Amino acid sequence: MRLSRSFLPVLKESPSGAEVASHKLMLQAGLIRQTSAGIYAWLPLGIRVLRKIEQIVREEQDKVGQEMLMPTIQPADLWKESGRYDAYGPEMLRIEDRHGREMLYGPTNEDMITALFRDDVKSYRELPRMLYHIQWKFRDEVRPRFGVMRGREFLMKDAYSFDLDEAGAKVSYYRQLLAYLRTFKRMGIKAVPMQADSGPIGGKLSHEFVVLAPSGESEVFYDGKIEEVDLEREGLSYDDAEALETLFKEATGVYARTDETHEEQYWAEVPADRQRTGRGIEVGHIFYFGEKYSQAMGLKVSGPNGEIVPMMGSYGIGVSRLVGAIIEASHDDNGIVWPEAVAPFTVGVVTMRADDEATVAAADDIYKALTDAGVETLYDDRDERGGVKLGGMDLMGLPWQIVIGPRGLKDGVVEVKSRKTGERHELTVQDAIAKFAS
Ligand code: P5A
C-alpha cells in the first residue's frame, strides 16, 4: 500500500482526552475514530489488525468447533423465554421495529443459539457440538472508556457447547481453555486464566483470561508458579480428555484471581515470595452453566433411555478489545510495537528524500519486489521530510522498516531497522528484499 494513496490519518500531537496508552496510540496512529461514545469506526490501518486477530481466533476455534454467523439484532421474545430479558437491565439496547415488535441489539447469544439448536437437534447422537461466531455486540456500558477496550459496540468471538452430560461439558470447557491459551500465545501475549465471577451469563464454573498491564481495569492476585507452567502444551491433542483435565488442573489449580473473586483467606496460603499483584485486562471469559438455558428454553434430545437435557457452556473472546490490550502490552515512548502475527503490515518502506530520483527508483523496486512476493508492505512515498516519515513509522509500529536515502545508496546500501529492538543493519537492496521475500 502506498501511503500517498491511503487514508491513514496520523496525528502530529498526542490526542487529549484519552486516558490510556493504547487509546492514545490508536487515535494518533489513525487506527480508529470515535463516532459516538464507546462506538468506533475502524480506519484502514485498524481494520487490518482487527482482521489479523480475528483470523487467529478463527483458525484456533476451527480446531475445536464450527463457525456460523448469527445476526446482531435479536427478537426480545427469545430473551423472555430464557428469563433474561428483564434481568439484563439498562445495558441492553432495546429497539422497536415499525410493527411495534420488541427487538434488541445482541449483547451475547446464549438464548439465540439455544433456540436454533433446539429447533433442529433431536437425538443424543447429534451431540456433542461446539459452534462459534464472530459478531458485533452492543452493551450500553455505564462508562465506556479506554477506547476499544470498553466500548459499547465491540467485536466478540462467542462459542457455545452442547454436551450429553456434565463430564462431556467439562471436556468441552477444557478444550476451549487450551484453544484460548494457544490463541493468545500466537498473538504474542500471555493471558493468565483466573477464577471468575459468572455474572449475568450464569453458572458456577468460569475463568477469565487476563493480560497483565498496568492500565488494566481489574486488580489481579496470582501465584507466580503459574508463570512456570507450559500451558500451551504444543503436543496435546484435543481428543485426549485425560490430558486436557490435567492441563485444566495445572492451569487453574494455582491461586489466580481478580478483585471480584479475591479471598484473603486463600491468598494467605500462597508463599509470600510467590505472591504477585498487579492489574490486568480481561481478553476472554469462559463459562460452564449446565442446563440453565436448555432447561428454560425446552432444549432436550432423545437418549437411549429417555430424554436428555443438554449441558451447555459459552466461551467469549474480546476480539476488538484485544487490539487495545496487545498495544498495552507492547508499546514504547515512540509508539506501537506490533507482534509480527498481528501487525497491519510487516514492512514499512521509507524514502528519506522524495526529490531524489535514485532514492525513489530504489524504493519503488523494493516495494514492488516485496509486494509481488506477498510481503505486506506499507510504502511511505509521500513528499514529506524524512524525519516525519520515520516518526510515523515508529508510531504505527510495523515490525520492520527499510529506510532508503541518497547517502546509503551511494554505497549501494539501505537500512533495515527492527522496530522492537531498534537494531539497524545496512544491507544491499537485493539482500534487503531477500530478507523478507525469501
Ligand atoms: C461468553 C461468550 C460472554 O458474553 N457469552 C458469550 C459470554 N462473556 S463476557 O465475559 O461478558 O464477554 C466476553 C468477552 O468480551 C469482551 N468484552 C468487551 N470488549 C469490549 N468492550 C466491552 N464493553 C466488552 N464487554 C466484554 C471481553 O474480552 C470479555 O472477556
Tab-separated table of N, CA and C in Angstrom, residues 19-23 26 32 38 40 42 141 143-154 211 213 215-217 280-283 318 320-329:
chain	number	residue	atom	x	y	z
A	19	GLU	N	-7.194	8.299	28.130
A	19	GLU	CA	-6.528	8.065	29.428
A	19	GLU	C	-5.403	7.050	29.363
A	20	VAL	N	-5.522	6.073	28.471
A	20	VAL	CA	-4.507	5.010	28.463
A	20	VAL	C	-3.733	5.008	27.148
A	21	ALA	N	-2.539	4.413	27.203
A	21	ALA	CA	-1.628	4.449	26.052
A	21	ALA	C	-2.268	3.891	24.779
A	22	SER	N	-2.961	2.763	24.903
A	22	SER	CA	-3.485	2.132	23.691
A	22	SER	C	-4.524	3.020	23.016
A	23	HIS	N	-5.358	3.674	23.799
A	23	HIS	CA	-6.382	4.546	23.222
A	23	HIS	C	-5.718	5.707	22.495
A	26	MET	N	-3.941	4.424	19.336
A	26	MET	CA	-4.868	4.024	18.265
A	26	MET	C	-5.446	5.243	17.553
A	32	ILE	N	-8.378	4.118	14.573
A	32	ILE	CA	-9.817	4.269	14.847
A	32	ILE	C	-10.193	5.744	14.966
A	38	GLY	N	-18.154	5.392	22.993
A	38	GLY	CA	-17.966	3.938	23.008
A	38	GLY	C	-18.223	3.242	21.684
A	40	TYR	N	-16.838	3.080	17.585
A	40	TYR	CA	-15.695	3.497	16.770
A	40	TYR	C	-15.795	3.040	15.332
A	42	TRP	N	-13.453	1.837	12.311
A	42	TRP	CA	-12.120	1.248	12.136
A	42	TRP	C	-11.561	1.737	10.811
A	141	GLU	N	-22.770	0.201	28.101
A	141	GLU	CA	-21.942	0.317	29.303
A	141	GLU	C	-22.175	1.669	29.979
A	143	ARG	N	-20.045	3.308	31.705
A	143	ARG	CA	-18.873	4.144	31.491
A	143	ARG	C	-17.970	3.558	30.421
A	144	PRO	N	-18.344	3.793	29.146
A	144	PRO	CA	-17.427	3.310	28.104
A	144	PRO	C	-16.126	4.094	28.239
A	145	ARG	N	-14.999	3.407	28.180
A	145	ARG	CA	-13.721	4.121	28.306
A	145	ARG	C	-12.569	3.289	27.771
A	146	PHE	N	-11.414	3.923	27.747
A	146	PHE	CA	-10.203	3.273	27.257
A	146	PHE	C	-10.355	2.840	25.793
A	147	GLY	N	-11.091	3.605	25.031
A	147	GLY	CA	-11.215	3.320	23.600
A	147	GLY	C	-11.918	2.001	23.359
A	148	VAL	N	-11.328	1.166	22.498
A	148	VAL	CA	-11.993	-0.095	22.140
A	148	VAL	C	-11.955	-1.116	23.284
A	149	MET	N	-11.255	-0.800	24.359
A	149	MET	CA	-11.167	-1.810	25.427
A	149	MET	C	-12.464	-1.925	26.222
A	150	ARG	N	-13.155	-0.825	26.443
A	150	ARG	CA	-14.503	-0.913	26.995
A	150	ARG	C	-15.402	-0.061	26.131
A	151	GLY	N	-15.804	-0.638	25.013
A	151	GLY	CA	-16.657	0.077	24.085
A	151	GLY	C	-18.112	-0.262	24.363
A	152	ARG	N	-19.003	0.350	23.631
A	152	ARG	CA	-20.406	-0.069	23.697
A	152	ARG	C	-20.657	-1.060	22.567
A	153	GLU	N	-20.155	-0.746	21.366
A	153	GLU	CA	-20.215	-1.717	20.273
A	153	GLU	C	-18.843	-2.361	20.191
A	154	PHE	N	-18.776	-3.679	20.198
A	154	PHE	CA	-17.468	-4.341	20.156
A	154	PHE	C	-17.589	-5.701	19.479
A	211	VAL	N	-4.648	-10.415	30.592
A	211	VAL	CA	-3.336	-9.942	30.150
A	211	VAL	C	-2.856	-8.930	31.179
A	213	ALA	N	-1.227	-5.824	32.573
A	213	ALA	CA	-0.860	-4.485	32.083
A	213	ALA	C	-1.247	-3.476	33.147
A	215	SER	N	-2.420	-0.634	33.058
A	215	SER	CA	-3.641	0.143	32.820
A	215	SER	C	-4.906	-0.719	32.923
A	216	GLY	N	-4.753	-2.003	33.263
A	216	GLY	CA	-5.908	-2.906	33.305
A	216	GLY	C	-6.988	-2.443	34.269
A	217	GLU	N	-8.228	-2.816	33.972
A	217	GLU	CA	-9.346	-2.392	34.813
A	217	GLU	C	-9.462	-3.209	36.097
A	280	GLY	N	-4.799	-6.059	35.351
A	280	GLY	CA	-4.927	-6.877	34.158
A	280	GLY	C	-6.144	-6.531	33.313
A	281	ILE	N	-6.085	-6.951	32.048
A	281	ILE	CA	-7.175	-6.720	31.099
A	281	ILE	C	-7.797	-8.076	30.760
A	282	GLU	N	-9.111	-8.177	30.905
A	282	GLU	CA	-9.800	-9.427	30.593
A	282	GLU	C	-10.013	-9.515	29.080
A	283	VAL	N	-9.304	-10.459	28.442
A	283	VAL	CA	-9.461	-10.585	26.985
A	283	VAL	C	-10.338	-11.772	26.598
A	318	GLY	N	-12.750	-11.162	23.490
A	318	GLY	CA	-12.961	-9.768	23.083
A	318	GLY	C	-12.033	-9.426	21.926
A	320	SER	N	-12.161	-7.110	19.447
A	320	SER	CA	-11.769	-5.698	19.295
A	320	SER	C	-11.006	-5.207	20.535
A	321	ARG	N	-11.377	-5.705	21.714
A	321	ARG	CA	-10.637	-5.309	22.920
A	321	ARG	C	-9.168	-5.727	22.806
A	322	LEU	N	-8.922	-6.883	22.157
A	322	LEU	CA	-7.547	-7.377	22.032
A	322	LEU	C	-6.620	-6.399	21.314
A	323	VAL	N	-7.170	-5.629	20.374
A	323	VAL	CA	-6.312	-4.666	19.669
A	323	VAL	C	-5.710	-3.709	20.697
A	324	GLY	N	-6.561	-3.200	21.600
A	324	GLY	CA	-6.078	-2.314	22.660
A	324	GLY	C	-5.170	-3.040	23.637
A	325	ALA	N	-5.573	-4.246	24.028
A	325	ALA	CA	-4.811	-4.994	25.032
A	325	ALA	C	-3.405	-5.332	24.532
A	326	ILE	N	-3.297	-5.677	23.251
A	326	ILE	CA	-1.975	-6.007	22.695
A	326	ILE	C	-1.091	-4.757	22.700
A	327	ILE	N	-1.687	-3.606	22.382
A	327	ILE	CA	-0.898	-2.364	22.413
A	327	ILE	C	-0.469	-2.043	23.854
A	328	GLU	N	-1.375	-2.253	24.811
A	328	GLU	CA	-0.992	-2.005	26.210
A	328	GLU	C	0.214	-2.852	26.587
A	329	ALA	N	0.248	-4.088	26.090
A	329	ALA	CA	1.335	-4.996	26.434
A	329	ALA	C	2.570	-4.764	25.579
